[in-house]
Coordinates of C-alpha atoms in Angstrom, one line a residue:
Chain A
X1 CA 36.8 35.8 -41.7
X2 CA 34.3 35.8 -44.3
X3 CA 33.8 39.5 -43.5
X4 CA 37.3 40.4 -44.2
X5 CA 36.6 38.5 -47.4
X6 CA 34.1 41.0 -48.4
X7 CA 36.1 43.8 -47.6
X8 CA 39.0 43.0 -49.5
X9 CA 36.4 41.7 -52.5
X10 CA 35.3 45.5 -52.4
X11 CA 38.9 46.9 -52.8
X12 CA 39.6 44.0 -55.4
X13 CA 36.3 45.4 -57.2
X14 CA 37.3 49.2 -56.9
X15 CA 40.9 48.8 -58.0
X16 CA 39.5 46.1 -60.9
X17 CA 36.8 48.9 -61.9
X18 CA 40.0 52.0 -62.0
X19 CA 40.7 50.6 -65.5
X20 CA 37.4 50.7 -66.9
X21 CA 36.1 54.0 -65.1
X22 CA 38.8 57.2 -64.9
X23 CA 35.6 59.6 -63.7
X24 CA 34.9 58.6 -60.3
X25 CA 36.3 58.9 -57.1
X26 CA 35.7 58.4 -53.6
X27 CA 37.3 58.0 -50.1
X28 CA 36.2 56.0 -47.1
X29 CA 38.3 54.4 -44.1
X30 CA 37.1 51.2 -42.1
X31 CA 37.7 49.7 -39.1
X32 CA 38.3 46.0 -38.8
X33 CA 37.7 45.0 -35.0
X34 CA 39.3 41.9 -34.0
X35 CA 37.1 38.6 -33.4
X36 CA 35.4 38.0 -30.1
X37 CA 36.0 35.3 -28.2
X38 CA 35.4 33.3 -24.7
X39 CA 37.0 30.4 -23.8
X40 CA 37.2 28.6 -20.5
X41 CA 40.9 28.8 -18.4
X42 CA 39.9 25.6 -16.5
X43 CA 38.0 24.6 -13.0
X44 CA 34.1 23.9 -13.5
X45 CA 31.0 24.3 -11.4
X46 CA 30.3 21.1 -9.1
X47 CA 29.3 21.6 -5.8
X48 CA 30.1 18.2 -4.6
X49 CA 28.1 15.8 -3.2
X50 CA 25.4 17.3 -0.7
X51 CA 24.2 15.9 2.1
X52 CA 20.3 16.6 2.9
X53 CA 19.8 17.5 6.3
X54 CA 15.7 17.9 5.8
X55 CA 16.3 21.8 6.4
X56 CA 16.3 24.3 3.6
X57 CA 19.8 25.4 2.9
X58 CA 21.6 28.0 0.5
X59 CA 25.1 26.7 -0.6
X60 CA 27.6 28.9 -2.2
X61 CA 30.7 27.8 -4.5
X62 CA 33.2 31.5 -4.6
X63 CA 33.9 32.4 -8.0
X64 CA 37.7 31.6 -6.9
X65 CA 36.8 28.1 -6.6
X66 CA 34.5 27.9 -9.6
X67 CA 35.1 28.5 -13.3
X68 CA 37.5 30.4 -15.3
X69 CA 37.2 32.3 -18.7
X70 CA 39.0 34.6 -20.9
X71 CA 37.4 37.1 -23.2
X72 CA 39.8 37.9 -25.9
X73 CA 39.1 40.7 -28.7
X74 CA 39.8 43.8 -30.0
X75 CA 41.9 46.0 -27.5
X76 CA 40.4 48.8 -26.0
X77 CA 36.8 47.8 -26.9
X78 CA 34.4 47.5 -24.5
X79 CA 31.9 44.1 -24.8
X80 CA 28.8 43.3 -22.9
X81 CA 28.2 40.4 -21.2
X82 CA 25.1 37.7 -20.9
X83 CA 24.0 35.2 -18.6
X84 CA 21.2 34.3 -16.7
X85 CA 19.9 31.8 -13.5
X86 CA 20.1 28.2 -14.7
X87 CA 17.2 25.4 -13.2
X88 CA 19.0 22.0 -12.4
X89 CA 17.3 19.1 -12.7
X90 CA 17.6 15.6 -11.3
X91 CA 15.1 14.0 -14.0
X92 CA 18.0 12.6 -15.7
X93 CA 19.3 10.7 -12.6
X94 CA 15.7 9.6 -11.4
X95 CA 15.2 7.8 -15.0
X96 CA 18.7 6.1 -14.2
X97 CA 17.8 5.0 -10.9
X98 CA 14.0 5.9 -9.6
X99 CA 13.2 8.2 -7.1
X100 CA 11.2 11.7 -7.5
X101 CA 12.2 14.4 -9.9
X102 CA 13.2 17.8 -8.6
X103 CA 14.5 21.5 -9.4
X104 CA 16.5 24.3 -7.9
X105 CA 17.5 27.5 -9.2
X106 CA 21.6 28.0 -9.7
X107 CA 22.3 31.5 -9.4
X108 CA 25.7 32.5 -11.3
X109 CA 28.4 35.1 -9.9
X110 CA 30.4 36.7 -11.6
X111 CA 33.7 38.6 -11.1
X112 CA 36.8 39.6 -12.6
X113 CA 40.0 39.5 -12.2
X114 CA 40.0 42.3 -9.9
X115 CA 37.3 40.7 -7.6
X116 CA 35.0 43.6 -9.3
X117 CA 31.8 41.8 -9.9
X118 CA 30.2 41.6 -13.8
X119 CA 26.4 42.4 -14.2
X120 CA 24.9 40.5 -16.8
X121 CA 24.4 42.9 -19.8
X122 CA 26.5 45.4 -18.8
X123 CA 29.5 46.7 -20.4
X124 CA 33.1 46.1 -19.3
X125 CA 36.5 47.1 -21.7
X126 CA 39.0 44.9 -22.7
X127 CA 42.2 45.3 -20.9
X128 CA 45.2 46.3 -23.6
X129 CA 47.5 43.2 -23.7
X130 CA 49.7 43.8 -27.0
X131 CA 47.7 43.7 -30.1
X132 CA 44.9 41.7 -28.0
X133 CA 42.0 43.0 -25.4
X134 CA 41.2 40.6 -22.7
X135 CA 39.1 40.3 -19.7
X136 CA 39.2 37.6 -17.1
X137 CA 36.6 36.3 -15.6
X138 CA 35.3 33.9 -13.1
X139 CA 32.1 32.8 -12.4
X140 CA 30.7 30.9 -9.5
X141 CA 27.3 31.2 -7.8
X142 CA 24.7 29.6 -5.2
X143 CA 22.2 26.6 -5.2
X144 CA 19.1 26.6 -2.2
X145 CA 18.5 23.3 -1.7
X146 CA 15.0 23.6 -0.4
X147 CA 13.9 21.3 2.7
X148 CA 12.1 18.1 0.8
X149 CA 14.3 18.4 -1.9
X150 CA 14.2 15.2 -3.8
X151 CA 18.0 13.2 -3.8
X152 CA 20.2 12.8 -6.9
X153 CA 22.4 13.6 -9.7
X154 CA 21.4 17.7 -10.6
X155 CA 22.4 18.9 -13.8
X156 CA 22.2 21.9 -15.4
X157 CA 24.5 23.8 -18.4
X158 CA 25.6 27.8 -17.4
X159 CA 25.9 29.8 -20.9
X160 CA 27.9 32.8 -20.8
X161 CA 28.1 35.2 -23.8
X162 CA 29.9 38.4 -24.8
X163 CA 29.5 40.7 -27.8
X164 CA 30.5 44.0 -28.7
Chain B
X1 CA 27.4 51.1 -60.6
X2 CA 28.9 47.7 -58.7
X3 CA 31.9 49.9 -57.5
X4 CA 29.8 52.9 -56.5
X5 CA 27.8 49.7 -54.5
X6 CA 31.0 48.5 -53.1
X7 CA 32.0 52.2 -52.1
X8 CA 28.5 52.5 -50.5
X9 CA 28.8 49.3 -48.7
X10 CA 32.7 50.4 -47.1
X11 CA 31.7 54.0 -45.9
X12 CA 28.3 52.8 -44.7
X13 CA 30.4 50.0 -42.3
X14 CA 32.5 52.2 -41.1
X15 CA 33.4 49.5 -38.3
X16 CA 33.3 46.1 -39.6
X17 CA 33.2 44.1 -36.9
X18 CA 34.4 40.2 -38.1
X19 CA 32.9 38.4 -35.5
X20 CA 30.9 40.4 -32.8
X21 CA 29.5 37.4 -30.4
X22 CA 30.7 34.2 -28.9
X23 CA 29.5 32.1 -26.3
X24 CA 30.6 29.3 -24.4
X25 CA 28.5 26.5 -22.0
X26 CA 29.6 25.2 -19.3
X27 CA 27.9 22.0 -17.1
X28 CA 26.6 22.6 -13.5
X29 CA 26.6 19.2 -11.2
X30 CA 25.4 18.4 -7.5
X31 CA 25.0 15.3 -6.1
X32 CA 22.3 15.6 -3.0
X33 CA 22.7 12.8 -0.9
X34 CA 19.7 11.4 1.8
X35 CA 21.6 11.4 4.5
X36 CA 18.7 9.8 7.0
X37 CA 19.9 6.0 6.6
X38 CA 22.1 6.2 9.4
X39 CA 21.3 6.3 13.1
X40 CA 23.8 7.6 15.5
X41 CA 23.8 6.0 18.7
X42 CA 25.7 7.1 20.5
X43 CA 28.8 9.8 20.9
X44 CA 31.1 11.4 23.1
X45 CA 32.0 14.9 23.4
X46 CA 30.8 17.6 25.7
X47 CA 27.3 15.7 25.9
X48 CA 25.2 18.7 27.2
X49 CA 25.5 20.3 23.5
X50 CA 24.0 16.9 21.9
X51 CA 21.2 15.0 21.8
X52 CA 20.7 11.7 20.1
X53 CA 19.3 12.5 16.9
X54 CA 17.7 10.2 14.3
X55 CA 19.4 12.2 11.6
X56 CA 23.4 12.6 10.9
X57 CA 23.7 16.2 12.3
X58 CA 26.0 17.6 14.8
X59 CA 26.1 21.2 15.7
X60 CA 28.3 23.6 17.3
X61 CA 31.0 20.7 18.3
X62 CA 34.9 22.1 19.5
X63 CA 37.7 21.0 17.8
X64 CA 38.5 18.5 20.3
X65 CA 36.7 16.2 18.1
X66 CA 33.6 13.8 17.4
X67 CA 33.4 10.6 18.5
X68 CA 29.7 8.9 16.8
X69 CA 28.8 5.0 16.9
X70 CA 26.9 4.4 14.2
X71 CA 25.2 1.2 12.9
X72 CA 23.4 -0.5 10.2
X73 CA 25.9 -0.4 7.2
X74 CA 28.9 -1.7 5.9
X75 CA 29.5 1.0 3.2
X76 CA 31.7 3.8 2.2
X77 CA 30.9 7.0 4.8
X78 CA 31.5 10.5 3.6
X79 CA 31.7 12.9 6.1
X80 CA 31.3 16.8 5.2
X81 CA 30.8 19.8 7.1
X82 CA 29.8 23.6 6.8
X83 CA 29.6 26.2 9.0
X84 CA 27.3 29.2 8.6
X85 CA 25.2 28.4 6.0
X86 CA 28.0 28.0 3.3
X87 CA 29.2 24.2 2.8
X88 CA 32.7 23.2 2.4
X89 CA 33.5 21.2 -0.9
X90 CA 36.4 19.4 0.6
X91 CA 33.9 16.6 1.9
X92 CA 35.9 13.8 2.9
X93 CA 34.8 10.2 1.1
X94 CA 36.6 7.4 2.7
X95 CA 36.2 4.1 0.6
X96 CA 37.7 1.8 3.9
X97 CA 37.0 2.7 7.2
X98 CA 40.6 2.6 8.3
X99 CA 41.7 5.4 6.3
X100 CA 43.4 8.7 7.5
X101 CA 41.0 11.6 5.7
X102 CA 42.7 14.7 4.7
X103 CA 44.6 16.4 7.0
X104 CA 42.3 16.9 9.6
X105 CA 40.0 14.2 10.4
X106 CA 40.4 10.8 11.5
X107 CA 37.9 7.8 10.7
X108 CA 38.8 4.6 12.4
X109 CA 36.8 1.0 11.7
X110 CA 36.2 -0.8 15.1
X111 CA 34.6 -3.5 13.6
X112 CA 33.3 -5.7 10.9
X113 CA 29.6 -6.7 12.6
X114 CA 28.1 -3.6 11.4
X115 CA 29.0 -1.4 14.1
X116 CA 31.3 0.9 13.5
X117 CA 33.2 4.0 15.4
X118 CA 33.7 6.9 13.8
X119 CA 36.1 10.1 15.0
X120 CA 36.1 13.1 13.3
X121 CA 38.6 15.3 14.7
X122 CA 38.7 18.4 12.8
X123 CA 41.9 19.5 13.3
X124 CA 42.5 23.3 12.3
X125 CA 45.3 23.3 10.4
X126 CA 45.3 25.6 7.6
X127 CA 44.4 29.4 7.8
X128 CA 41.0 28.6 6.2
X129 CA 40.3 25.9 9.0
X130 CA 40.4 28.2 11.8
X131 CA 39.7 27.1 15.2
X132 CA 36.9 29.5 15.3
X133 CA 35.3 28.1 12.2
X134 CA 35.6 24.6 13.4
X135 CA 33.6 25.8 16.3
X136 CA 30.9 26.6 14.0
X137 CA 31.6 23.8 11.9
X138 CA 27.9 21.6 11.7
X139 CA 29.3 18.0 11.0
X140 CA 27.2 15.6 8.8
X141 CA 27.8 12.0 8.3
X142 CA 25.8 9.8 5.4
X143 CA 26.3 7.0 3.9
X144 CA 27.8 7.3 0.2
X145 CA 25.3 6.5 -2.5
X146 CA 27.6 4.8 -5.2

């Protein structure tokens, strides 16, 4: 927004400066690319509660059954997309209610709506819809829950991001 | 000279992007529950395939179902299950023991001195619950930590 401010300041400025100045010309062209955006579509990215059984164990939430989100920007344009592993932590919990603190690694996956997976920092276009590019995406992933794994609450926050 | 700056500032922007990068956060929660505080006692179902074990885990049961004594608690009892090594999510959490769970299970009370009966009868219903999942199915039972 405050861009397109400064864009139309120029014109204002070179139209304003037509009066004063009759010797000077010059042509340009500019592209204005619609705002990026993601926003979540819903679902979230809680495994549940967990049983230990006292053996190591990897378990896996689909992306299907995980959490949605729609990039929305210019159409046509092609954006990249970050995101990384994520350490939960039960530290939070054992302040709460005692016990030992632990950690285990999340590991995201991500796919569209095509089932196609995404690759963090890779490229992917925006589907034409109308005047506005989307791409849909759903992201779920894997915690291994190691054998001695300490019990209780794991947190953790995901952070997804997209740019041109 | 400030249009000939404004000029210079268009044609060397050719693409103005108005906002190139968003991001968005989103929480990540499991509950691991200790699952050792109950002792299973006893059970009923093809017995060759089980031993008495001091930890809640029963492998490689049929769909006929699971039939588990278990004592020492009066408390809520969740009862999950995965096969392979991928969990399912739809644990079952029964706040009172006699309580039909879901739509393939059964958990029935027997009694109020601290003994208590428990059958889980996982009965494959859905195309997700196949028969030959259940088979594979590793059935856990724990109390619920509230």
């Amino acid at each position: 927004m405050k861009l397109i401010f400064v864009v139309i300041l120029c014109f204002a400025f070179s139209f304003g400066a037509i009066g004063q100045t009759a010797s000077n010309t010059a042509s340009g062209s500019v592209n204005i690319i619609l705002p990026i955006s993601i926003t979540s579509l819903g679902g979230n990215l809680d495994f549940g509660e967990i049983l230990l059984t006292g053996s190591s164990t990897v378990y896996q939430l689909l992306p299907a059954q995980g959490q949605y989100f729609q990039i929305m920007g210019h159409p046509g344009r092609s954006v990249s997309l970050i995101f990384n592993q994520v350490d939960l932590s039960n530290a939070i919990w054992v302040t709460l209610y005692g016990g030992t603190v632990g950690n285990f690694i999340f590991t995201p996956v991500v796919i569209d709506s095509q089932n196609e997976p995404i690759v963090s920092g890779n490229f992917y276009p925006l589907i034409n819809n109308g005047s506005t590019g989307i791409l849909d995406v759903m992201v779920g992933g894997s915690i291994s829950v190691s054998a001695n794994q300490p019990q209780g609450d794991y947190v953790g926050t995901f952070t997804i991001s997209v740019s041109y | 000279m400030l249009k000939h700056a404004m000029l210079a500032c268009v044609l060397i922007n050719g693409i103005i992007f108005a906002q190139n990068h968003s991001k968005t956060l989103v929480n990540i929660k499991a509950r691991l529950i200790e699952g050792t505080a109950i002792s299973i006692i006893d059970h009923k179902l093809q017995p060759e395939q089980f031993s008495k074990i001091a930890y809640p885990q029963l492998s490689n049961y049929n769909s006929d179902g699971i039939f588990v004594h278990i004592s020492g608690y009066k408390n809520n009892v969740m009862v999950g299950y995965r096969y392979f090594n991928f969990s399912e999510f739809d644990s079952i959490k029964a706040n009172r023991f006699e309580q039909m769970i879901g739509t393939h299970s059964t958990l029935q009370y027997i009694n109020d001195q601290g003994n208590c009966l428990f059958i889980y009868e996982p009965f494959p219903d859905s195309e997700s619950m196949t028969k030959e999942k259940s088979h594979n199915k590793i059935c856990y039972i724990s109390l619920v930590y509230n």
